[in-house]
PDB file of C-alpha atoms in Angstrom:
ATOM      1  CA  UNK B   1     -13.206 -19.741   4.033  1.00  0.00           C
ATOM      2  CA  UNK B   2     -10.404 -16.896   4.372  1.00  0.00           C
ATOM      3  CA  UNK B   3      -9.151 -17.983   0.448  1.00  0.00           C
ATOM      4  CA  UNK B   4     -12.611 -17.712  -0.861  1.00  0.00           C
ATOM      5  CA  UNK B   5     -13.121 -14.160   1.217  1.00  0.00           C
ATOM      6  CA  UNK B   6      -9.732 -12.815  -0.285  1.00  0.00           C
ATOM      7  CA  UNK B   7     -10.331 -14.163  -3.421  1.00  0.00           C
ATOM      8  CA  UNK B   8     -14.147 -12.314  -3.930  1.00  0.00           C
ATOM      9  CA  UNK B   9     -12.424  -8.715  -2.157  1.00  0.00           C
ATOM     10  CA  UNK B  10      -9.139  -8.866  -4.450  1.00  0.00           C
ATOM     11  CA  UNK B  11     -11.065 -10.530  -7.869  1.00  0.00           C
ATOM     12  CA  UNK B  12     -14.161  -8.980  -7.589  1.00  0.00           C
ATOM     13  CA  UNK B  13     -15.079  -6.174  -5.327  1.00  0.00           C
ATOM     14  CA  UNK B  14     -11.463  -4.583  -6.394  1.00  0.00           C
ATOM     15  CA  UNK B  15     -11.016  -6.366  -9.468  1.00  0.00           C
ATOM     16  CA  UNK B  16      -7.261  -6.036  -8.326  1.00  0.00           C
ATOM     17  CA  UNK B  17      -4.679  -5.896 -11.130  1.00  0.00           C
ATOM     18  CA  UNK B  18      -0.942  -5.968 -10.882  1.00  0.00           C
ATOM     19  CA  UNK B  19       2.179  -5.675 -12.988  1.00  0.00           C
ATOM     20  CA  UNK B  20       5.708  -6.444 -12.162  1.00  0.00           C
ATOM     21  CA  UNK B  21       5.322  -9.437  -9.867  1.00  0.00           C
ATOM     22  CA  UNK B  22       7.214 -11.393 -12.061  1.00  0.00           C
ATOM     23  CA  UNK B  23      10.694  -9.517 -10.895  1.00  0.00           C
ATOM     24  CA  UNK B  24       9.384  -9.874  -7.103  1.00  0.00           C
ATOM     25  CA  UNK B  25      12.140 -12.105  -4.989  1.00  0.00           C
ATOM     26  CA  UNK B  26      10.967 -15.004  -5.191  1.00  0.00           C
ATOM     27  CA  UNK B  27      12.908 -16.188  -1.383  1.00  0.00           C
ATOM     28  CA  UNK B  28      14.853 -14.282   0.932  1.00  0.00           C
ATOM     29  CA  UNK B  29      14.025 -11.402   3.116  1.00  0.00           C
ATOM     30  CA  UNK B  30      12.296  -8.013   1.101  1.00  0.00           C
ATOM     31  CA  UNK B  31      10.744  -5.003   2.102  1.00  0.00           C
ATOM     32  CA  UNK B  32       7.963  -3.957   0.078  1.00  0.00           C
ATOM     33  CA  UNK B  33       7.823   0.367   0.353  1.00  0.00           C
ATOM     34  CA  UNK B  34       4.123   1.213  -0.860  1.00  0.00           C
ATOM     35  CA  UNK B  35       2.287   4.675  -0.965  1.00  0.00           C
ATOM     36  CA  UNK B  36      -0.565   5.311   1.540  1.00  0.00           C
ATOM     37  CA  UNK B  37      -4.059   6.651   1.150  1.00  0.00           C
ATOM     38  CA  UNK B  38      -7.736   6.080   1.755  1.00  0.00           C
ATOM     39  CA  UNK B  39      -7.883   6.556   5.177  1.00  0.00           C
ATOM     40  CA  UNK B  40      -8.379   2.671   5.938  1.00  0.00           C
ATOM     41  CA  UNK B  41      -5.974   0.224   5.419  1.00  0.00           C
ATOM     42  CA  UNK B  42      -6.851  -1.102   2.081  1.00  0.00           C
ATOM     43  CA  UNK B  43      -4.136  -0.986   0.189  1.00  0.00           C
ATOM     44  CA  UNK B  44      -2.336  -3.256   2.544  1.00  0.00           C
ATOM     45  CA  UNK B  45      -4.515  -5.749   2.862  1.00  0.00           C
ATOM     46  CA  UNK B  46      -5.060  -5.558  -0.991  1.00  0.00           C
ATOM     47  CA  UNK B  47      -0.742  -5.818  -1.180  1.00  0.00           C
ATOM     48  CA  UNK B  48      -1.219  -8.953   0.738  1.00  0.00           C
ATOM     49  CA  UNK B  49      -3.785 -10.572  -0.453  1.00  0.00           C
ATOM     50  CA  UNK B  50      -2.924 -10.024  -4.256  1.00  0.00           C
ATOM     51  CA  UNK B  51       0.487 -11.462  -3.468  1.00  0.00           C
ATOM     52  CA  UNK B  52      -0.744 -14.816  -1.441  1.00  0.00           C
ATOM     53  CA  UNK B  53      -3.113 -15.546  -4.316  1.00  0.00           C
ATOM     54  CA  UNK B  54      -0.948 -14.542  -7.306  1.00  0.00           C
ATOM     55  CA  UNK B  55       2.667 -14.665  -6.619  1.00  0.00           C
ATOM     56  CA  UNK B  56       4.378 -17.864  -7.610  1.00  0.00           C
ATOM     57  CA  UNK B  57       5.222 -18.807  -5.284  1.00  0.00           C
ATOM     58  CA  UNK B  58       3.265 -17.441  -3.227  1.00  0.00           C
ATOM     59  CA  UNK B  59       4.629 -15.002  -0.412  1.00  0.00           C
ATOM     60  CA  UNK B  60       3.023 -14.062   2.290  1.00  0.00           C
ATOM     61  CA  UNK B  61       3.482 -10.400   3.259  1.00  0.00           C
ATOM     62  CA  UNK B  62       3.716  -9.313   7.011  1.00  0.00           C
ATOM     63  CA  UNK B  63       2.379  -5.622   7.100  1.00  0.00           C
ATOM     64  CA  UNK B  64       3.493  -2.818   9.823  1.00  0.00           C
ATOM     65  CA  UNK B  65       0.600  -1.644  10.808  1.00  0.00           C
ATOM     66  CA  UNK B  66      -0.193   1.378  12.993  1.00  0.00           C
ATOM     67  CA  UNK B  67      -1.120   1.053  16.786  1.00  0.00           C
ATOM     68  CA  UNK B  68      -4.746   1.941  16.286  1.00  0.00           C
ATOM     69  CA  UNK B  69      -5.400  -0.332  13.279  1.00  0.00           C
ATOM     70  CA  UNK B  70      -6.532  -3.265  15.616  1.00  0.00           C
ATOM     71  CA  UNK B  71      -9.175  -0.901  16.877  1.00  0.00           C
ATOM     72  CA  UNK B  72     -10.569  -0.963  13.408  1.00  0.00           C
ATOM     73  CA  UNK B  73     -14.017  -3.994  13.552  1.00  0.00           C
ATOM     74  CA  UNK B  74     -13.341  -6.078  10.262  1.00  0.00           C
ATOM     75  CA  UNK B  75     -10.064  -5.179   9.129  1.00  0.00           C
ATOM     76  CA  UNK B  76      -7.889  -5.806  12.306  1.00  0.00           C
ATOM     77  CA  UNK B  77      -9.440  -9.622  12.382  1.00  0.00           C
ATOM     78  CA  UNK B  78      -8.843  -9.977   8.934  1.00  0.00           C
ATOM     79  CA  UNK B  79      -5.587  -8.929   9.201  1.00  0.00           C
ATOM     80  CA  UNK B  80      -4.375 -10.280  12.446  1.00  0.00           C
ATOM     81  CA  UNK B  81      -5.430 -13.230  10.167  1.00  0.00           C
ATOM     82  CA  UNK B  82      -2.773 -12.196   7.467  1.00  0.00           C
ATOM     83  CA  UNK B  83       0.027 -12.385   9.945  1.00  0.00           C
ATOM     84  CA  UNK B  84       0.041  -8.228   9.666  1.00  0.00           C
ATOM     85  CA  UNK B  85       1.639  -7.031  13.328  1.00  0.00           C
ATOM     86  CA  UNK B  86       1.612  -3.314  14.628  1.00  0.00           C
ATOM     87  CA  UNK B  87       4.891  -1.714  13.239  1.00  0.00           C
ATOM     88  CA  UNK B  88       7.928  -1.900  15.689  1.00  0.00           C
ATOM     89  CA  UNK B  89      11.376  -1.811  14.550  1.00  0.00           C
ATOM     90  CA  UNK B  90      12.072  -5.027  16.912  1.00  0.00           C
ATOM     91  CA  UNK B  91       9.119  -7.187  15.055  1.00  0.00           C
ATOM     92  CA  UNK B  92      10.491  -5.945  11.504  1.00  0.00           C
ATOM     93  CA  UNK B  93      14.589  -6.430  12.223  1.00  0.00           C
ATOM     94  CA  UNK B  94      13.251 -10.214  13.405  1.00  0.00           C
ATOM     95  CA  UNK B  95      11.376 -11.222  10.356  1.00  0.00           C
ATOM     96  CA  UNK B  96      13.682  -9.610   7.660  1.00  0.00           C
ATOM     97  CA  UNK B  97      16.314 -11.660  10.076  1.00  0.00           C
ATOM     98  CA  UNK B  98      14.233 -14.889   9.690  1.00  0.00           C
ATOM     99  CA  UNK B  99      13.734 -13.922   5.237  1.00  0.00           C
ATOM    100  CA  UNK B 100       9.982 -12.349   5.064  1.00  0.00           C
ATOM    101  CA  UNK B 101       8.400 -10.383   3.129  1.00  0.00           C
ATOM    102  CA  UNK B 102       7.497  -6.892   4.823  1.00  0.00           C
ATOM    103  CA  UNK B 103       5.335  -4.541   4.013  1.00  0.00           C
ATOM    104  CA  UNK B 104       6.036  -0.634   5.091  1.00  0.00           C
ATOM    105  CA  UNK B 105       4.310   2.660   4.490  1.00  0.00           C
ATOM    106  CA  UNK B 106       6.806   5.629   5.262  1.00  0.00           C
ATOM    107  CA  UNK B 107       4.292   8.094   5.157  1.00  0.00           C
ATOM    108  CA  UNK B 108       2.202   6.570   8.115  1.00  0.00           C
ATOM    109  CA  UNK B 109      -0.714   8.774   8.752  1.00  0.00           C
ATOM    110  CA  UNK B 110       0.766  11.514   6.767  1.00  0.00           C
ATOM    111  CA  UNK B 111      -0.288   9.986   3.888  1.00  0.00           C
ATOM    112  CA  UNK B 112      -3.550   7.636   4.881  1.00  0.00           C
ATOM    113  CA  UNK B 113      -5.265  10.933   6.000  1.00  0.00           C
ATOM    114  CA  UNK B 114      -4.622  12.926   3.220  1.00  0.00           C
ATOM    115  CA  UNK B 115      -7.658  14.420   1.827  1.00  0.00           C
ATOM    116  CA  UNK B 116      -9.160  13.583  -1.424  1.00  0.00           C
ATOM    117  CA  UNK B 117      -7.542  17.556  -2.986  1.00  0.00           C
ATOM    118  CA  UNK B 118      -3.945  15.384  -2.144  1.00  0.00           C
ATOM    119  CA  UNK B 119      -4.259  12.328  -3.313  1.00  0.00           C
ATOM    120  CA  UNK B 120      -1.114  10.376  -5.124  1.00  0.00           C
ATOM    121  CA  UNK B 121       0.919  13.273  -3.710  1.00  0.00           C
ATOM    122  CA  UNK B 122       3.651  11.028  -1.338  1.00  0.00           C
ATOM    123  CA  UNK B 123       3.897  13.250   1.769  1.00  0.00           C
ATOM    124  CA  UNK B 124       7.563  12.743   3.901  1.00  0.00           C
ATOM    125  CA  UNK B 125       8.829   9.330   4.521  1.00  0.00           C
ATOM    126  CA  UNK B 126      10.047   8.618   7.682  1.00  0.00           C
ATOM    127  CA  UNK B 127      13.825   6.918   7.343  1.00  0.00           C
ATOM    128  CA  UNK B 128      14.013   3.999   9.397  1.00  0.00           C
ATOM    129  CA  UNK B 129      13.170   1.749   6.706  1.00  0.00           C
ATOM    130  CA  UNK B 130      16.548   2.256   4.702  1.00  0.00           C
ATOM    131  CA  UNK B 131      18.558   2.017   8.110  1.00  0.00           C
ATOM    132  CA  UNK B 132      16.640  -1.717   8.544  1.00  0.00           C
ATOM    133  CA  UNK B 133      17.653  -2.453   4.902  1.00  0.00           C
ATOM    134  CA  UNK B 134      21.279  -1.312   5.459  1.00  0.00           C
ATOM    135  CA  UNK B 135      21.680  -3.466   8.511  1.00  0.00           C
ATOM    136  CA  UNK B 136      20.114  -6.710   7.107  1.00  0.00           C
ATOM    137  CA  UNK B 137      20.862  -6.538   3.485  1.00  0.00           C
ATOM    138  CA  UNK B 138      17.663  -6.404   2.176  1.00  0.00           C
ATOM    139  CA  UNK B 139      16.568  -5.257  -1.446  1.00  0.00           C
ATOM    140  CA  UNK B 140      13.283  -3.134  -1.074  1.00  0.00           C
ATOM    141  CA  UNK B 141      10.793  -2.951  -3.938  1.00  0.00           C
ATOM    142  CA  UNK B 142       9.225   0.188  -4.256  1.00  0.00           C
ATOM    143  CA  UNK B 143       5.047  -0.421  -4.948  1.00  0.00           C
ATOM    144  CA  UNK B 144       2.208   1.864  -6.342  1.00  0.00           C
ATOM    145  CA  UNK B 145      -1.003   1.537  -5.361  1.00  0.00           C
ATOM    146  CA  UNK B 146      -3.859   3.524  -7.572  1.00  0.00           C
ATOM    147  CA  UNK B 147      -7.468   3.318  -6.542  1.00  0.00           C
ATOM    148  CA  UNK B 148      -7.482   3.145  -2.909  1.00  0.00           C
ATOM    149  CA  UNK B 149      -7.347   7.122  -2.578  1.00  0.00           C
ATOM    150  CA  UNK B 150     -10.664   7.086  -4.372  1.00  0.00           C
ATOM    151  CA  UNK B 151     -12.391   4.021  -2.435  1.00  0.00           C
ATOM    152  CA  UNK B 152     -12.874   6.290   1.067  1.00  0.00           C
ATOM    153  CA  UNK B 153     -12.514   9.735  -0.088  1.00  0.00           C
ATOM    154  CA  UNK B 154     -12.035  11.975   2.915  1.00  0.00           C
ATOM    155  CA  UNK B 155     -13.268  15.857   2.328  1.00  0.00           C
ATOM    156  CA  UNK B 156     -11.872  16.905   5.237  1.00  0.00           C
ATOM    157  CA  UNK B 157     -10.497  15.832   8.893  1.00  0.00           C
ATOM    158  CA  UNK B 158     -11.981  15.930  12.127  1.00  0.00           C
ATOM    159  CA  UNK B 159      -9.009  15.980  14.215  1.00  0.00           C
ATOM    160  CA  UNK B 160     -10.102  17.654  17.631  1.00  0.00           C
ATOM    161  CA  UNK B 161     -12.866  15.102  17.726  1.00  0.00           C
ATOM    162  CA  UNK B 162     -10.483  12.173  16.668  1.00  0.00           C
ATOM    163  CA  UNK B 163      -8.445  13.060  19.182  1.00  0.00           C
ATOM    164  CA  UNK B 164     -10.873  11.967  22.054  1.00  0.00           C
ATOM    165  CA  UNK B 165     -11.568   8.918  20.696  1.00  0.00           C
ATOM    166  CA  UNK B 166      -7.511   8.617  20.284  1.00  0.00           C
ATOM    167  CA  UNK B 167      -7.432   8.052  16.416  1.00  0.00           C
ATOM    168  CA  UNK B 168      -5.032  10.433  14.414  1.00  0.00           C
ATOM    169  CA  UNK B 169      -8.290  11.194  12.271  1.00  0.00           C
ATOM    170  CA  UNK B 170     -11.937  11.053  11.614  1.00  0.00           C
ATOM    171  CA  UNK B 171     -12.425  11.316   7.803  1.00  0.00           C
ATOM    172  CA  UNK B 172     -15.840  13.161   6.178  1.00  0.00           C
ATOM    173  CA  UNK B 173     -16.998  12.053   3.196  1.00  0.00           C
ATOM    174  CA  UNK B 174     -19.184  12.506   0.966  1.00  0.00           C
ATOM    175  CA  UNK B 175     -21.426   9.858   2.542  1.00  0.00           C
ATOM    176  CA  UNK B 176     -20.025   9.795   6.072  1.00  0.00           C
ATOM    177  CA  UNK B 177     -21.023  10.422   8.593  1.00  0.00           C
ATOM    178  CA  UNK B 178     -24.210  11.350   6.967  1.00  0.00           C
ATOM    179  CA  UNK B 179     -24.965   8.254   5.407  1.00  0.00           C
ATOM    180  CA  UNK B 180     -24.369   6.341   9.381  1.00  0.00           C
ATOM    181  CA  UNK B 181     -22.703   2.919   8.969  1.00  0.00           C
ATOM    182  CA  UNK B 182     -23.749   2.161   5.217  1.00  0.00           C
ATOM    183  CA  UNK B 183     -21.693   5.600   3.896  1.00  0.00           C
ATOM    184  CA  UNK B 184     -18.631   4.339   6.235  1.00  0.00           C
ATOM    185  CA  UNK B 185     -18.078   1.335   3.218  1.00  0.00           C
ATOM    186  CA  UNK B 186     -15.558   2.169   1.117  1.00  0.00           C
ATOM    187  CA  UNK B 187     -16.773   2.754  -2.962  1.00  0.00           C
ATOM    188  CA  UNK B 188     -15.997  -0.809  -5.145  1.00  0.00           C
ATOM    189  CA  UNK B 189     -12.995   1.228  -6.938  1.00  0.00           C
ATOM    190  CA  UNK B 190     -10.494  -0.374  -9.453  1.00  0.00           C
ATOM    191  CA  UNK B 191      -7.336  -1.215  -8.188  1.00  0.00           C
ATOM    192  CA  UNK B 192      -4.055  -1.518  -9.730  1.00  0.00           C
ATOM    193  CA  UNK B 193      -1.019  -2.639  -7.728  1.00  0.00           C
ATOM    194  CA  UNK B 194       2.420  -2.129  -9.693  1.00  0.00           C
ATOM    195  CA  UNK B 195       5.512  -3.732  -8.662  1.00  0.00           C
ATOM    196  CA  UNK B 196       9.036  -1.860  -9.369  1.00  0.00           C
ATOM    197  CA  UNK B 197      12.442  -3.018  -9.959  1.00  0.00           C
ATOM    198  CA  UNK B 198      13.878  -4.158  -6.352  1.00  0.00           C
ATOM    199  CA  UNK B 199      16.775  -1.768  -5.353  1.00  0.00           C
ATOM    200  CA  UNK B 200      19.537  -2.470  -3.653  1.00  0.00           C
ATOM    201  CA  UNK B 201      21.620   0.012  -0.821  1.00  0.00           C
ATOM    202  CA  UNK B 202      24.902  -0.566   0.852  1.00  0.00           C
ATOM    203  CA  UNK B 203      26.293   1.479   3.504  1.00  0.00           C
ATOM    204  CA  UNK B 204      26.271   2.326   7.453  1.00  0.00           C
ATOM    205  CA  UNK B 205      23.362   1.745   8.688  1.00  0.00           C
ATOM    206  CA  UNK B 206      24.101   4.654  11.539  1.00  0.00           C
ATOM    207  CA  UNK B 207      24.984   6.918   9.081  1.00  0.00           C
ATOM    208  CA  UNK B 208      23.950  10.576   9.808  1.00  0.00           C
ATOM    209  CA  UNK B 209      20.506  11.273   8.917  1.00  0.00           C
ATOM    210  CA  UNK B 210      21.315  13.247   5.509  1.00  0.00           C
ATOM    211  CA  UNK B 211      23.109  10.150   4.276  1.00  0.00           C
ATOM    212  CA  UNK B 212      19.749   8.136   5.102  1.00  0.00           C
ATOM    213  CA  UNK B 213      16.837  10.377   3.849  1.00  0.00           C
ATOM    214  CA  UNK B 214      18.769  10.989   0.472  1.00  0.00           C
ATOM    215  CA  UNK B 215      18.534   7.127  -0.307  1.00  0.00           C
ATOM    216  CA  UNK B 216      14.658   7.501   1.129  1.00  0.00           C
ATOM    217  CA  UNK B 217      13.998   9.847  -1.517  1.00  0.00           C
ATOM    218  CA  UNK B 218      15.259   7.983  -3.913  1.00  0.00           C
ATOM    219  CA  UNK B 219      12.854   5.462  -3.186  1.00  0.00           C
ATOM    220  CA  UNK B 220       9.983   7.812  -2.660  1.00  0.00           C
ATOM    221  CA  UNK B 221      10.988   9.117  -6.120  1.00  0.00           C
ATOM    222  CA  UNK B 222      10.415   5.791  -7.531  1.00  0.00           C
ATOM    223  CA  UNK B 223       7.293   4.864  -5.950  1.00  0.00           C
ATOM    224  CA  UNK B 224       6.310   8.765  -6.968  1.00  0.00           C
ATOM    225  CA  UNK B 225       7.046   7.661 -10.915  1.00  0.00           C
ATOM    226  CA  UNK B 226       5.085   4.572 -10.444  1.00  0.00           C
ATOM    227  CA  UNK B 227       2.569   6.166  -9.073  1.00  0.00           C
ATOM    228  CA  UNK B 228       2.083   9.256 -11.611  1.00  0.00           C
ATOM    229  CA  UNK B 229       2.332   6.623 -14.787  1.00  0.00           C
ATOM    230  CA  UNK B 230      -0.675   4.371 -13.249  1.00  0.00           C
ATOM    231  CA  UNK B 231      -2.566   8.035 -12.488  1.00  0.00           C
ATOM    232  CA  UNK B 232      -2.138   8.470 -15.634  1.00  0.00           C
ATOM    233  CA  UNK B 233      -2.883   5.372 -17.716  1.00  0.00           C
ATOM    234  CA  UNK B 234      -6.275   4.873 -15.958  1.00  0.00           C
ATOM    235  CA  UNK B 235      -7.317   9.071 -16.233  1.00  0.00           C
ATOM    236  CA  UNK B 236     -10.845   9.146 -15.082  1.00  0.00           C
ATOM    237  CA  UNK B 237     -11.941   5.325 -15.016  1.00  0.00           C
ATOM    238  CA  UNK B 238     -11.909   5.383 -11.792  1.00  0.00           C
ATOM    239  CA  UNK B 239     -14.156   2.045 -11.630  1.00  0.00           C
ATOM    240  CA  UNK B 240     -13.502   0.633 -14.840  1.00  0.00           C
ATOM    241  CA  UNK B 241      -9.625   1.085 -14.698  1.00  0.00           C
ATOM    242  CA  UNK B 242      -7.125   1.648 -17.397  1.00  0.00           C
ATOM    243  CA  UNK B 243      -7.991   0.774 -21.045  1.00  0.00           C
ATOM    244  CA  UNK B 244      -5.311   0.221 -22.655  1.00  0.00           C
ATOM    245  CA  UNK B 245      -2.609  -3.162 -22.284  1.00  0.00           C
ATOM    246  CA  UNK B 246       0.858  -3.255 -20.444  1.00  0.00           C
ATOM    247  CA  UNK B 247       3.620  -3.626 -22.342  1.00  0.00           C
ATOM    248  CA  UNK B 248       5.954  -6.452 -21.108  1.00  0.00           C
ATOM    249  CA  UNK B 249       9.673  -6.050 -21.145  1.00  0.00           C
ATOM    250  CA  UNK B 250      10.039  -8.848 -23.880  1.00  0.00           C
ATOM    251  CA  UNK B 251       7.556  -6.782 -25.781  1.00  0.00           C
ATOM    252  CA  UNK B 252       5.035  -9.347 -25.515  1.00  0.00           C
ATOM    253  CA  UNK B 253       1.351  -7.806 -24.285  1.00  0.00           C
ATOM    254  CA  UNK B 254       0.036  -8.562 -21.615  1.00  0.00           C
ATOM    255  CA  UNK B 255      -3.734  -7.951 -21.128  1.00  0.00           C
ATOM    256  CA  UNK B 256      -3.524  -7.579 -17.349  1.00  0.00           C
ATOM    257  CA  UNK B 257      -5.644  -3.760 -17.426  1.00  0.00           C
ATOM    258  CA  UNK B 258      -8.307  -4.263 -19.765  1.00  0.00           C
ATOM    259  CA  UNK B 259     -11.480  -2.656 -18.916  1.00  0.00           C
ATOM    260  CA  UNK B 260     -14.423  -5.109 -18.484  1.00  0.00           C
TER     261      UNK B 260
END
């Protein structure tokens, strides 16, 4: 039942397309490092799901998620379900330890409650990521999500009301809350999920904190790249996606972003 579910969400409501798995570790301990947006965790789940069903072989990716995720109805089952676990640099350290696949989103909230006027801008990463790869030797590959910003797009913030119900936001949209419970679904937006080259950092993993956010940026630099050459190969197909074909690195083509 859960195959079939992530199957119809990734293939057809999302029509999910990625490039670069093919240089994705195939074993050993990775972090994945992924831009945020959409205000609900979609691009996570569609990270994880997209790699269970299309990675070979498959790898199942345990997400940090934040503290009031599980608070969410629908997406904390289904991702309690996924093995996803609220972020903690204990639960991480242990399953890079024991050679999983992690998922991370430096920008927390900073970037899932950006407003629609900032999406694919990468707000501040948070460092703690690079110290975990330092200290366990893992290779992080840097991922760009495009279509998620799109799929919930928040006008503006309620914070001072969000912060009774003790969520960092409460997103208005063009259909919430005016719409009630139907405008709260996110729109059936095209995804594309690109996967970089890993990248690999050695050093002290208690170096001072300009040592560590230089080596952050470099990563949020590359996600940032990813990100502006997907924004840009799709345009303004925001449901139909990109209409052109990806180029592989053999120079063979690969039809992976055709519209249909």
């Amino acid at each position: 039942g859960f195959e079939l579910i992530a199957s119809w969400i990734v293939r057809t409501l999302y029509r999910v397309k990625t490039s670069g798995s093919e240089q994705f570790p195939a074993t050993g301990g990775v972090l994945l490092i992924a831009n945020h947006g959409g205000q609900i965790p979609l691009d996570g789940m569609l990270i994880g799901m997209s790699l269970l069903l299309e990675s070979r072989p498959a790898r199942v990716v345990r997400g940090m998620i934040e503290r009031w995720v599980p608070g969410l109805p629908f997406v904390s089952s289904l991702f309690s379900r996924m093995g996803q676990i609220v972020g903690d640099v204990r639960n991480c350290r242990e399953l890079l330890e024991k050679e999983q696949c992690v998922l991370v989103f430096p920008e927390g909230v900073r970037g899932s409650g950006k407003t629609i006027f900032n999406r694919y801008k990468l707000q501040r990463f948070g460092t703690g990521f690079i110290r975990l790869a330092l200290e366990t030797g893992t290779p992080i590959v840097p991922v760009a999500v495009v279509g998620c910003e799109e799929a919930y797009p928040s006008l503006m913030n309620l914070k001072p009301i969000a912060k009774l119900f003790g969520a960092p936001y409460i997103p208005v949209t063009p259909f919430f809350p005016f719409l009630g419970a139907v405008g709260a679904l996110p729109l059936p937006t095209r995804v594309t999920i690109d996967f970089g080259e890993p990248m690999h950092f050695t050093g002290d993993p208690d170096a001072p904190e300009a040592e560590i956010e230089e080596k952050a940026a470099r990563v949020r630099d590359a996600i940032q790249g990813l990100v502006d050459e997907a924004v840009h190969r799709r345009g303004k197909r925001i449901f139909s996606g990109a209409n052109i074909r990806m180029r592989r690195a053999d120079n063979s083509i690969a039809g992976g972003l055709d519209v249909f």
